[in-house]
Structure formats: structure tokens, C-alpha cells
XYZ file of C-alpha atoms in Angstrom:
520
model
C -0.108 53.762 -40.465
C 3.060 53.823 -38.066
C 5.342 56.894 -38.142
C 8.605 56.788 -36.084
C 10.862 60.281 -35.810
C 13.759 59.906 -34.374
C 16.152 62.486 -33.612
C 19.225 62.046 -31.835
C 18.298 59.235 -30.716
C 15.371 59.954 -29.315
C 12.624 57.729 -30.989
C 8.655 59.195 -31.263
C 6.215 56.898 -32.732
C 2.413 58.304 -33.993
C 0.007 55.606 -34.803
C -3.450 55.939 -36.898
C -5.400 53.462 -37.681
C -8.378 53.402 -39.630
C -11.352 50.561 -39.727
C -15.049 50.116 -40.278
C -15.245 53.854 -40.961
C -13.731 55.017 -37.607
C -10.424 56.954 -37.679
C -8.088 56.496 -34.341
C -4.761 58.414 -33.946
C -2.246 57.683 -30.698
C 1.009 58.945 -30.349
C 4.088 58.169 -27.904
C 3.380 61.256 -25.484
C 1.252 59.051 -23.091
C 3.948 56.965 -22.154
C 7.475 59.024 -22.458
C 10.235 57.890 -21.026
C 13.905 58.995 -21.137
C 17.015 56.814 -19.644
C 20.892 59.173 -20.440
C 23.661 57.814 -20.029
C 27.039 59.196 -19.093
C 30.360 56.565 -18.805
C 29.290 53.537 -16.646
C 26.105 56.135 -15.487
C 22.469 55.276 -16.630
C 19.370 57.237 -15.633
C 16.005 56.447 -16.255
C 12.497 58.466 -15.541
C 9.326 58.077 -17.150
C 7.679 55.090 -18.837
C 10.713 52.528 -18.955
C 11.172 49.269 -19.189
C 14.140 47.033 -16.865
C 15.085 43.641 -17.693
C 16.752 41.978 -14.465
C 15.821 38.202 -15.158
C 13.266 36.638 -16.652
C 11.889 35.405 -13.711
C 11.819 38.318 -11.845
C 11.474 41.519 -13.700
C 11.325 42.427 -17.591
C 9.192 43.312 -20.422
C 6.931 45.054 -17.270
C 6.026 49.253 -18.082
C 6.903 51.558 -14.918
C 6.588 54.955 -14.394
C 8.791 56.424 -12.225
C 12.746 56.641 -11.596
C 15.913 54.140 -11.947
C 19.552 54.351 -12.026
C 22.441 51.998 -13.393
C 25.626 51.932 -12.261
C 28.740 49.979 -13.842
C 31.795 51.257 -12.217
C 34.607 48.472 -13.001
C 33.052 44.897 -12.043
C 30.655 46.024 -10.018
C 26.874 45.883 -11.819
C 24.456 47.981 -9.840
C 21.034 49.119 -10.217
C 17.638 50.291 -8.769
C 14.086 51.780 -9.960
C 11.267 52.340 -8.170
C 8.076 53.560 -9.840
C 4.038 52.847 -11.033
C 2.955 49.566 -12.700
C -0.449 50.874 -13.366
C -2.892 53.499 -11.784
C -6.396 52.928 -9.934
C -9.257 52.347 -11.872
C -12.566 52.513 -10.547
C -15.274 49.773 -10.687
C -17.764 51.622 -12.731
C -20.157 49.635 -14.465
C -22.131 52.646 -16.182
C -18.559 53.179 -18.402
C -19.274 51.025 -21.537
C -16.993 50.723 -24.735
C -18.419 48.590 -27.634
C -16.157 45.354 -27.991
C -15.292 45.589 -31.824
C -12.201 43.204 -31.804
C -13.055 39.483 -33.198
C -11.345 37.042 -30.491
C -10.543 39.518 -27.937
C -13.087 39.571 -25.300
C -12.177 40.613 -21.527
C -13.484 39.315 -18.572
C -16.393 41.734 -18.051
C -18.298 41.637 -21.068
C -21.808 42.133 -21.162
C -23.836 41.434 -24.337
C -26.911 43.706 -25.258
C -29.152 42.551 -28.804
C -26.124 40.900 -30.018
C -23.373 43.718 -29.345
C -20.556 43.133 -27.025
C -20.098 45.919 -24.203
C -17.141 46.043 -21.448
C -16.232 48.336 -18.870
C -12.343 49.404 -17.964
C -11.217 46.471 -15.710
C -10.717 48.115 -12.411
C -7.585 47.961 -10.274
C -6.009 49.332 -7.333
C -3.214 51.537 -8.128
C -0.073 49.354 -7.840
C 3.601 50.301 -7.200
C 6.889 48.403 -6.926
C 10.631 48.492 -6.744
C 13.786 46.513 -7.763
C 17.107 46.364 -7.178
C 20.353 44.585 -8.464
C 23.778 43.942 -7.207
C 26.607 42.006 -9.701
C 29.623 41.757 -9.704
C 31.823 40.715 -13.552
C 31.465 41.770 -16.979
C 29.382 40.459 -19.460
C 31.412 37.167 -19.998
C 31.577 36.267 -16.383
C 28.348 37.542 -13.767
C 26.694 37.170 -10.910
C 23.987 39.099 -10.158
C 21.061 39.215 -6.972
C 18.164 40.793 -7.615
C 15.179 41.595 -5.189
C 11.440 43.268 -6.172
C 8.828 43.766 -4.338
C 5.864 44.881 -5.553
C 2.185 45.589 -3.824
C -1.517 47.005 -4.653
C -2.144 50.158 -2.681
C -6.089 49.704 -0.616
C -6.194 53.234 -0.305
C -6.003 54.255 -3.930
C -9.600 53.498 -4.261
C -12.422 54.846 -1.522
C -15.264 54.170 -3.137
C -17.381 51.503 -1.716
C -18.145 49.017 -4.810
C -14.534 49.036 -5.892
C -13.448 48.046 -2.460
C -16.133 44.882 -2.171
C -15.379 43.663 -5.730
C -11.105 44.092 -5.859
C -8.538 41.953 -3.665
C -4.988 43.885 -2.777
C -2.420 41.275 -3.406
C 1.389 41.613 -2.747
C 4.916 39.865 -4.468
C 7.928 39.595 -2.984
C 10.557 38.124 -5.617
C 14.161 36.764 -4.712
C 16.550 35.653 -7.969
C 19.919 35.151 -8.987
C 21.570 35.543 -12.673
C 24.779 33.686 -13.063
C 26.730 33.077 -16.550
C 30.318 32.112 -16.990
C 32.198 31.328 -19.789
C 35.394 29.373 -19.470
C 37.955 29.626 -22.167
C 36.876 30.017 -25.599
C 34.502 27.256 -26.144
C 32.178 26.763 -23.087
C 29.787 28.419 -21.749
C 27.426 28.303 -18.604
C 23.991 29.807 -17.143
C 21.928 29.623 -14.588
C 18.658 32.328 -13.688
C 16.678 30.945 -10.831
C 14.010 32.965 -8.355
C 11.682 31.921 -5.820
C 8.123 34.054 -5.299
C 6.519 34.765 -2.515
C 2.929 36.147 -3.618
C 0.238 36.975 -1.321
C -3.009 36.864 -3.486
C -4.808 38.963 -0.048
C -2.419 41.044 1.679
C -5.601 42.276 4.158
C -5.865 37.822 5.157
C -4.301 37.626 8.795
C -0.927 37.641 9.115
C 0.570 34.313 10.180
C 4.006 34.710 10.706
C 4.344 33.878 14.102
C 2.286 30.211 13.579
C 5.039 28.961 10.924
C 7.438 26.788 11.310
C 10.830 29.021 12.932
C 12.881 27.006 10.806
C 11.941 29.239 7.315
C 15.088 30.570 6.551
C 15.239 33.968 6.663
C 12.074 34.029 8.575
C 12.483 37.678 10.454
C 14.035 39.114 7.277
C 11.289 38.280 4.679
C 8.545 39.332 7.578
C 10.299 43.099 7.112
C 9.381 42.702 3.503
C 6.455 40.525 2.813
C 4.492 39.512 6.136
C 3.599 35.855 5.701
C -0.705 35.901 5.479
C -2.842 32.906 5.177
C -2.902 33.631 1.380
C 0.648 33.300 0.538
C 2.586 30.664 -1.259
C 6.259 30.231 -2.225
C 6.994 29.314 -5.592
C 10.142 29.294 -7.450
C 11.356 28.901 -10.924
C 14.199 28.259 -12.645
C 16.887 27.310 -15.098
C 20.199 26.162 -16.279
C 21.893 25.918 -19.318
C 25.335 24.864 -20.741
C 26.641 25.681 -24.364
C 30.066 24.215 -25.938
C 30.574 25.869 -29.253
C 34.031 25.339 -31.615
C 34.299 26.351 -35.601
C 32.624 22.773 -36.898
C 30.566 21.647 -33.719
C 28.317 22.971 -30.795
C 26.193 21.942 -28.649
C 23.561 24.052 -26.108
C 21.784 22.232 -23.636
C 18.702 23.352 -20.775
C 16.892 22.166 -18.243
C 14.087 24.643 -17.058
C 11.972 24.142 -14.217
C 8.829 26.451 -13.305
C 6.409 25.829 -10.447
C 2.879 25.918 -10.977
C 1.330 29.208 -9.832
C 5.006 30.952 -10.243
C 4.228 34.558 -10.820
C 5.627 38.450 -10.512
C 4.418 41.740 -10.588
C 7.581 42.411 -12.701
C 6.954 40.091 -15.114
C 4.671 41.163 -18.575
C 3.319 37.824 -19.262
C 5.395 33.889 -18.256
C 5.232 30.596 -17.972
C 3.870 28.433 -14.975
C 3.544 24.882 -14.418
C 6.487 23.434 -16.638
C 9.354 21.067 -16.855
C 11.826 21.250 -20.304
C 14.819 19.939 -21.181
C 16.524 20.847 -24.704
C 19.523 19.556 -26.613
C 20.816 20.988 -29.280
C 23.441 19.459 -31.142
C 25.231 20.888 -34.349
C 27.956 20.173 -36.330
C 29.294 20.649 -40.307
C 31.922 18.527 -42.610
C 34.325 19.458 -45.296
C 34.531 22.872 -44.449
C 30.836 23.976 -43.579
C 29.909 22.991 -47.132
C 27.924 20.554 -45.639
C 25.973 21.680 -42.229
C 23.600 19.520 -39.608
C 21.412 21.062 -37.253
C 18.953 19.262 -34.915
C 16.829 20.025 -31.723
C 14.952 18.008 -29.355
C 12.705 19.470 -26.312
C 10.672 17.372 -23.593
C 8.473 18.965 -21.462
C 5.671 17.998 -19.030
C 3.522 20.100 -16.807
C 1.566 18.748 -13.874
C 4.177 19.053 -11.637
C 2.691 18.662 -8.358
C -0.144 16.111 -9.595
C -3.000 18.337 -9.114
C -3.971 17.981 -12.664
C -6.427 15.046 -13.352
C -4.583 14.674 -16.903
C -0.460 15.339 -17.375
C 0.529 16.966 -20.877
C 4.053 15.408 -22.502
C 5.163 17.202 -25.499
C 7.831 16.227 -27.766
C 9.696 18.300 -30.740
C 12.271 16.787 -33.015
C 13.748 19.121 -35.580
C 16.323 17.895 -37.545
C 17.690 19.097 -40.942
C 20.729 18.880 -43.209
C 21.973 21.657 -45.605
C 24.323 20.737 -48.823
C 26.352 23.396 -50.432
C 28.696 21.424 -52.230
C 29.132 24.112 -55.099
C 28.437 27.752 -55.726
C 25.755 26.829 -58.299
C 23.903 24.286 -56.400
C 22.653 22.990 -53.256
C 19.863 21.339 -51.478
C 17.805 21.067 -47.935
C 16.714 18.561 -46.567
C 14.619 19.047 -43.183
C 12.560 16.497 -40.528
C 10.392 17.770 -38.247
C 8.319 15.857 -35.372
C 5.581 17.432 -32.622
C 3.714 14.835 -30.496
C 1.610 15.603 -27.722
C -0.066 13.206 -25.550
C -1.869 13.201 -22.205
C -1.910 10.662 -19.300
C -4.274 10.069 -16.729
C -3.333 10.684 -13.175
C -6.573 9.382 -11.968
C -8.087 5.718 -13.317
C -11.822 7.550 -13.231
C -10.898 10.072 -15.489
C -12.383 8.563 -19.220
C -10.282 8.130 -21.714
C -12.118 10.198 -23.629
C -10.899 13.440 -22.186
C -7.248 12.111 -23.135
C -5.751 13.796 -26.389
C -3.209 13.070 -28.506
C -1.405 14.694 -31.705
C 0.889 14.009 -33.851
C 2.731 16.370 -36.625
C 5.627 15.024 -38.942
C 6.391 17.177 -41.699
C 9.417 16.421 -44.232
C 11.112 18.841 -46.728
C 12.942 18.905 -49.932
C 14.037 21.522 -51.180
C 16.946 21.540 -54.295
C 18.171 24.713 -55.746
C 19.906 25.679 -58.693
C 21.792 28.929 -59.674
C 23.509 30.458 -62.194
C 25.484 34.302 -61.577
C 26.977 36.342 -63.829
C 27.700 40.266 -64.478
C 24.927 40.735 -66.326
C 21.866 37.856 -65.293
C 21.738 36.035 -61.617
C 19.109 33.222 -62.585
C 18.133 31.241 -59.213
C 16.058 27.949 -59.964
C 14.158 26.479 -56.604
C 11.858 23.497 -55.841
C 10.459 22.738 -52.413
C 8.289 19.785 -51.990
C 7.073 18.709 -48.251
C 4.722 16.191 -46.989
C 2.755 16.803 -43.757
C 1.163 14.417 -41.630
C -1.271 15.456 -38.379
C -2.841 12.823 -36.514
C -5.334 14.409 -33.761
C -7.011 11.557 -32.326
C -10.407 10.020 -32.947
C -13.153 12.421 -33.178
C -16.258 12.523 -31.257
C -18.463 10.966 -34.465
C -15.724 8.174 -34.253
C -14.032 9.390 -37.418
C -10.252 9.251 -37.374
C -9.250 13.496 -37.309
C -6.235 13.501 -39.337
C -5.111 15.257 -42.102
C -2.500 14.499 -44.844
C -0.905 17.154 -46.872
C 1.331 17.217 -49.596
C 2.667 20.327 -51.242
C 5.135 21.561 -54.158
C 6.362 24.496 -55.730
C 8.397 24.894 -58.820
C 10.321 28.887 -59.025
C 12.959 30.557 -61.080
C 13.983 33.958 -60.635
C 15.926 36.129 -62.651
C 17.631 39.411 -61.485
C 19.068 41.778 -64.516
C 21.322 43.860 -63.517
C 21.207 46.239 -66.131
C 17.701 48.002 -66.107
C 16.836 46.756 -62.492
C 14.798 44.180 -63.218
C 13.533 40.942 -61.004
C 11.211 38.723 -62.862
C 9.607 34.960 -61.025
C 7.798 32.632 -62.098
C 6.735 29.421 -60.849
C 4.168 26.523 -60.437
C 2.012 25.777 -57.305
C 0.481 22.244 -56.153
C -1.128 21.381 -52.721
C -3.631 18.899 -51.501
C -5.319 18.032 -48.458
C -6.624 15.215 -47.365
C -9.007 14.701 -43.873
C -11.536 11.921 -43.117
C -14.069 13.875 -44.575
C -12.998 15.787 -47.666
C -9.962 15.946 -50.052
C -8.979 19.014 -51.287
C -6.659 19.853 -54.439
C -5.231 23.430 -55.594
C -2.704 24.027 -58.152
C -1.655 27.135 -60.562
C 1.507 29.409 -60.591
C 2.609 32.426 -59.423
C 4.404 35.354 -61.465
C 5.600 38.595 -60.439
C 7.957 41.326 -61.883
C 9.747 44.320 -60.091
C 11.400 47.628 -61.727
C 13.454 50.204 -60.548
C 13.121 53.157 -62.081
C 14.974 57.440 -61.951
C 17.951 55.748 -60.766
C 16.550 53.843 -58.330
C 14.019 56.958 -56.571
C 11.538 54.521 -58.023
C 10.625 51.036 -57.321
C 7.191 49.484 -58.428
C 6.937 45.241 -58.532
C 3.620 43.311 -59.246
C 3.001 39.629 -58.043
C -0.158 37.706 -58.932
C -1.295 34.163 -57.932
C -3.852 32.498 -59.571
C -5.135 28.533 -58.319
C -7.353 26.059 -59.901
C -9.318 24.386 -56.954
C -11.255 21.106 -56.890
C -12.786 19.587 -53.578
C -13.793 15.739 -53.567
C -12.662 15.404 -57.265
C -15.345 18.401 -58.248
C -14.426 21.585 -59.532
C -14.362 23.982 -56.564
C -13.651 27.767 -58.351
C -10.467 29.543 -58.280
C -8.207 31.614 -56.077
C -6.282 34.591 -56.865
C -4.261 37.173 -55.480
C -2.926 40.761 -56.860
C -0.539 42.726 -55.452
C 0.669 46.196 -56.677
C 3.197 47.970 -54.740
C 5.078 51.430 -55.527
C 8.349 53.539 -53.211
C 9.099 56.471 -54.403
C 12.473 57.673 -52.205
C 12.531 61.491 -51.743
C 15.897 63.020 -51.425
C 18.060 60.890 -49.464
C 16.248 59.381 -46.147
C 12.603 59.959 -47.016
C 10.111 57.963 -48.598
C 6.569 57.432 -49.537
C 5.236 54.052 -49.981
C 1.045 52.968 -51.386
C 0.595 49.638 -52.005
C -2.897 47.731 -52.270
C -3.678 43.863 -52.394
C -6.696 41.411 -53.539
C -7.309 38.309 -52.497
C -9.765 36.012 -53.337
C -10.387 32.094 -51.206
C -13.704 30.478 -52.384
C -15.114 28.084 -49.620
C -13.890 24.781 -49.187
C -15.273 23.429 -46.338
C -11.647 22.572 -44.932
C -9.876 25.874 -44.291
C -12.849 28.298 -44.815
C -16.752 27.683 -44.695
C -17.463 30.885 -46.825
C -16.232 32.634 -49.655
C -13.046 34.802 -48.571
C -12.718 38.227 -49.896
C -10.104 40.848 -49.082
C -8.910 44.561 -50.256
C -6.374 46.115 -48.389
C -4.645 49.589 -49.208
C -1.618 50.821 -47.493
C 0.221 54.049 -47.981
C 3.001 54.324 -45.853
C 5.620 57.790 -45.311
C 9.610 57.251 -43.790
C 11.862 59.749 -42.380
C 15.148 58.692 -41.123
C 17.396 61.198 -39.587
């Protein structure tokens, strides 16, 4: 259950959650954070968030202190505050691992249960600052953070032994520019300097003297036997008029390429995009496509290099108010090359994905009755290689779905129906489903009440054999108090027998949610 109150503004969230019989409840008070504003004046203290670049700092939690200033052209800023506190290497702290597929690196397993200890740290602080100059259509803006593990946070002797200080020092630029109406321009590039053991010796004086910079960066960062320089990067150009754009991107990220100010990124990557659009007689019809390349193995350390490919490409035809149709292509192909002749060829993969859509609609409006009648048929084919029994692991699937629904105005009433049909088909099995799908919604008191049903209900065979059924209720009730509250309950069924393809054992699910609004 998630409750938000927000007043003024100011936004409180209280979480409970409730599973396998245990009852947890959280609420926003352990991380509070505030950031006024007054004119072109922002302050921030407490938890916050600041999004410089995307190679330098954002989506990263600080506590601490930051201010923003925007006085004309001039785009100024600085924080300085906590990324996270000590935490002791204790061993005899144990929490029972209950989450399936989440498992942290110091697990240790006792008669089959899953036990893990907080992952210990140093305490770690850093700071950031930003100079710009333009306004949001035209920038330029340097950016510096530094951030650093504090030794001293922690005394005790088997934290010490076991934990590694490290320290970042991260140097980017933001540029975009848009010139005249149609054309648009970005680059956001930094370079790293991370030291991965900031008590390694100190080398500074042994490196070359032609580093630029070289006495500068030594104030900041000293240069230890443990550091490397990495950089990242990317630029992008859009063209956009009423019946025709185009957005292009080449991105470039070194392998290793890290920040403290960073929540989570990319390493290790090379992508360019293109996206071209356009529409005839009048937008009525519209094309949009995409292709991406990418490779990683950048500096050939990798035994195997990973090409990817997407191709999305898809056409939309509204030639009428009452009818229209979709069609859409789409293409993912992944392959791997050896670097090294004694690598097998085994250890090479390669998939493929092609998927293409139909999907024709029909609709009638009125005053009184909007009837919309919809079909979407797609056919799917993956090609993963040859398995290790030698069997070829690819799957074909083919899918279609028939749907008309009907809105009455009068009485608030939605009413669907449809049909369902899928199969799969692998090396090893082939699996069929079909069945419809019917549901019905009412508003009731004037709208204060809404209740809506939808059921599903599939006849399954597996290798021409009769292979059960699955079905699926839903019941769902809002009932709006006064004018910005509301209390929601809503519970589901669902019922998968095993197929052998997508599931090895009967599926069964019951889920109940109430839910409760308040919007000030």
C-alpha cells in the first residue's frame, strides 16, 4: 500500500507492505529533504537529488547542502554533502534473504536458508559544482565532482583489513544549441579519474610532465598506482519541421567509466542511432523508424566482441475518422565475434528476434454509443543458436486477438468482448491457447462509484493433447469520497497450468489490493 500527502507542495510518502505473514511499514522521514526556491534562488538541504550530466552526477542520494543560482545567463550551482554512512564489517548481524533473485554479495546459506550481513562501507562524502552560461535553448555548462571514502570513519580492525578507500575525480561539459527553429544540437562528454586505492603510493611525480593539467588535478586527485582515466561521452543532432524529423547519436563510453555521482551507468559501449520520421497528406498517414548499432569491447580485452542491432520500423494509416490501421516491423540481432582464433566457437552466441504486426481498427461514434472494433495479429520469430543437445533453440510464435468495445454514454457503461489465439512453437514442444476475453465496467451515484469486471478464460493444448485451461478474474471497485478522496479494493485470480514452455508447474495466484487517495 503506497500513501502520498502532499501539502503545499510538499510531498510525504508512507509505505506498508505486507507478505508471507510479516507486516513492514516505512515512511519518508528517513530521508527528508527540502530544496525553496525564491526568483532565480534554489536551496537545497537534506536528502536531495542533483542532476548535472549523466556522466557525471544524477539520480545519486546526498545528504547535505546545495544552492542554485540563475541570475540572467549565468547557470550556477554547488552541493556538497553524504553519499552514504560507515557501516561496519560485522559478520554476527544476519537478516534472512527472503527476496527470490536478489541475492548480495555476502550471502551465507545455513540448512537451505539464505543469510546476509549489511555490506559494509566507509562513510563516503562528495561535492559538485556547475558553472553555465545561456538559457535553456542555448548552454554551456562545466561541471566538476569529486568524491572520496573517508579511512577514518571506521577504526575497527576487521573493517579496515576487508574494505579499500577509493577516490573519483570527474571533469564534464554539457553543451546544447538550437539554431533557428528546426535544428537542434548536443553534446555531454566527461572524463574520470578514479582511484580504486587512494592509500596505493602516490605517483605523480613518475608520470609523464606532459598530462595536461598535471599540477592542477594533483590539488584534487593525487595520481596513485591505482588510478585510471576514463572518459565518456556523447553527441547528438535533431532536425525537426511539421511533416519530417530526424534525431541522430553517437555515444561513446570507455570501459571501466565510472562516478561516485552516478546511481547506476553504462561502461564499455559504442552506439550510434538514427531516427528518421516523416508523415504525408496531412499526418493522416505517419512513418516512424529507428535503427541503433552498438558494440562493446572497445579496447580488445574481451576474448568475444558483442554487435547488437535494432530495426524498428512502423507505419500508421488514419485515412478516416472511422478507420485506420498499423502496421509495425521490428528486428533485434545479436551476435558475437571472436577476438582470439582459440576461443571455440562454441562460446559464440547469436540471436535473432523479428516480430511483425497488424493491427486494423474500426470505429463508429455517436452521442449516444462509441463502438471501437480492433484486431491485432503478429508473428514472432527468435532464433537463439544451436543448443548444447544440438537441437536448433528457436521459437516461432504467432498470435491474434479479435475486440470490440462499446462505451454508452447514457448509464456509464463500457462493455468488451473479444477472441484470443496464440501458439508457440520450439524444437521441442508446440503449444496452442485460444478463448476470449469479456469484461464490463459501471459507474454508478453519479459517478462516486465505479466497479468493472474482466475475465479471461483459454483452452490450452500442448503437442496436439489437451493441456487444461487458463483463466483469470478480476473485480475492481472506487468509491470517490467528497471531492479529492478515494478508496479503492480490488482482488485478482489467475490460473496458468504447466506447459513445459513458459512454466514447469501449475501457476496459481490471489492478489487483494485496497488502496486510499488524498489529493490536496
Amino acid at each position: 500500500m503506497n500513501l502520498n500527502v502532499d501539502i503545499y507542495g510538499l510531498v510525504i510518502p508512507f509505505t506498508a507492505v505486507l507478505t508471507n505473514g510479516k507486516f513492514n511499514m516505512n515512511n519518508s522521514f528517513s530521508q527528508f529533504g527540502v530544496s525553496p526556491k525564491y526568483k532565480w534562488i534554489t536551496l537545497h538541504a537534506g536528502f536531495r537529488q542533483f542532476g548535472y550530466s549523466s556522466y557525471t552526477v544524477s539520480g545519486q542520494t546526498f545528504f547535505g547542502g546545495g544552492i542554485e543560482l540563475h541570475p540572467g545567463i549565468l547557470r550556477l550551482g554547488f552541493f556538497t554533502g553524504r553519499l552514504h554512512k560507515a557501516v561496519r564489517w560485522d559478520t554476527t548481524e544476519q537478516f534472512q534473504q527472503t527476496i527470490p533473485g536478489s541475492y548480495p554479495l555476502n550471502v551465507n546459506t545455513v540448512n537451505g536458508a539464505n543469510y546476509y550481513s549489511p555490506q559494509a562501507s566507509f562513510e563516503r562524502k562528495g561535492w559538485g559544482a556547475k558553472f553555465g552560461i545561456g538559457r535553456e535553448s542555448n548552454y554551456v555548462d562545466f561541471i566538476v565532482f569529486k568524491g572520496q571514502d573517508i579511512s577514518s570513519s571506521l577504526s575497527d580492525a576487521n573493517s579496515k583489513t576487508n574494505l579499500i578507500p577509493e577516490e573519483n575525480l570527474v571533469l564534464g561539459i554539457n553543451v546544447y544549441q538550437r539554431f533557428g527553429k528546426h535544428i537542434s544540437f548536443g553534446f555531454n562528454s566527461a572524463a574520470s579519474i578514479y582511484t580504486y586505492n587512494s592509500t596505493s603510493d602516490d605517483i605523480t611525480d613518475l608520470i609523464s610532465k606532459d598530462i595536461p593539467f598535471k599540477d592542477y588535478l594533483n590539488k584534487l586527485i593525487p595520481i596513485r598506482a591505482t588510478t585510471q582515466f576514463q572518459w565518456a561521452g556523447n553527441v547528438n543532432l535533431g532536425i525537426n519541421f511539421s511533416n519530417f524529423s530526424l534525431q541522430t547519436e553517437y555515444k561513446h563510453i570507455e570501459p571501466y567509466f565510472k562516478s561516485m555521482g552516478l546511481s547506476s551507468g553504462l561502461s564499455d559501449l559504442e552506439l550510434f542511432s538514427i531516427q528518421p520520421s516523416w508523415s504525408l497528406f496531412h499526418q493522416k498517414i505517419r512513418f516512424t523508424n529507428m535503427i541503433q548499432i552498438q558494440n562493446d569491447n572497445l579496447n580488445h580485452y574481451k576474448q568475444l566482441t558483442t554487435n547488437r542491432m535494432m530495426i524498428n520500423s512502423s507505419v500508421s494509416v488514419n485515412l478516416s475518422n472511422k478507420w485506420g490501421f498499423d502496421i509495425s516491423y521490428n528486428n533485434y540481432d545479436m551476435k558475437q565475434q571472436k577476438q582470439r582464433a582459440i576461443v571455440p566457437d562454441s562460446l559464440q552466441t547469436h540471436q535473432q528476434s523479428t516480430t511483425y504486426t497488424f493491427a486494423p481498427r474500426l470505429i463508429f461514434a455517436g452521442t449516444l454509443l462509441t463502438d471501437v472494433i480492433s484486431v491485432i495479429g503478429s508473428y514472432t520469430n527468435m532464433d537463439g543458436g544451436i543448443q548444447v543437445n544440438g537441437n536448433i533453440n528457436s521459437i516461432q510464435n504467432y498470435y491474434a486477438t479479435l475486440n470490440n468495445s462499446l462505451a454508452i454514454a447514457k448509464g456509464g457503461w463500457n462493455i468488451n468482448a473479444g477472441l484470443n489465439f496464440n501458439a508457440s512453437k520450439t524444437s521441442i514442444n508446440n503449444l496452442q491457447s485460444y478463448g476470449f476475453i469479456a469484461g464490463i465496467s459501471k459507474s454508478l451515484f453519479n459517478n462516486k462509484l465505479g466497479l468493472s469486471n474482466n475475465n479471461t478464460y483459454l483452452w490450452n493444448s500442448l503437442n496436439g493433447k489437451t493441456n487444461g485451461n487458463t483463466y483469470s478474474v478480476d473485480l475492481a471497485g472506487t468509491f470517490f469520497i467528497f471531492h479529492n478522496q478515494n478508496i479503492g479494493l480490488s482482488a485478482n485470480y489467475l490460473f496458468s497450468p504447466a506447459n513445459g514452455v513458459y512454466n514447469n508447474k501449475d501457476f496459481h495466484q490471489t492478489r487483494v489490493m485496497v488502496s486510499y487517495q488524498l489529493n490536496f
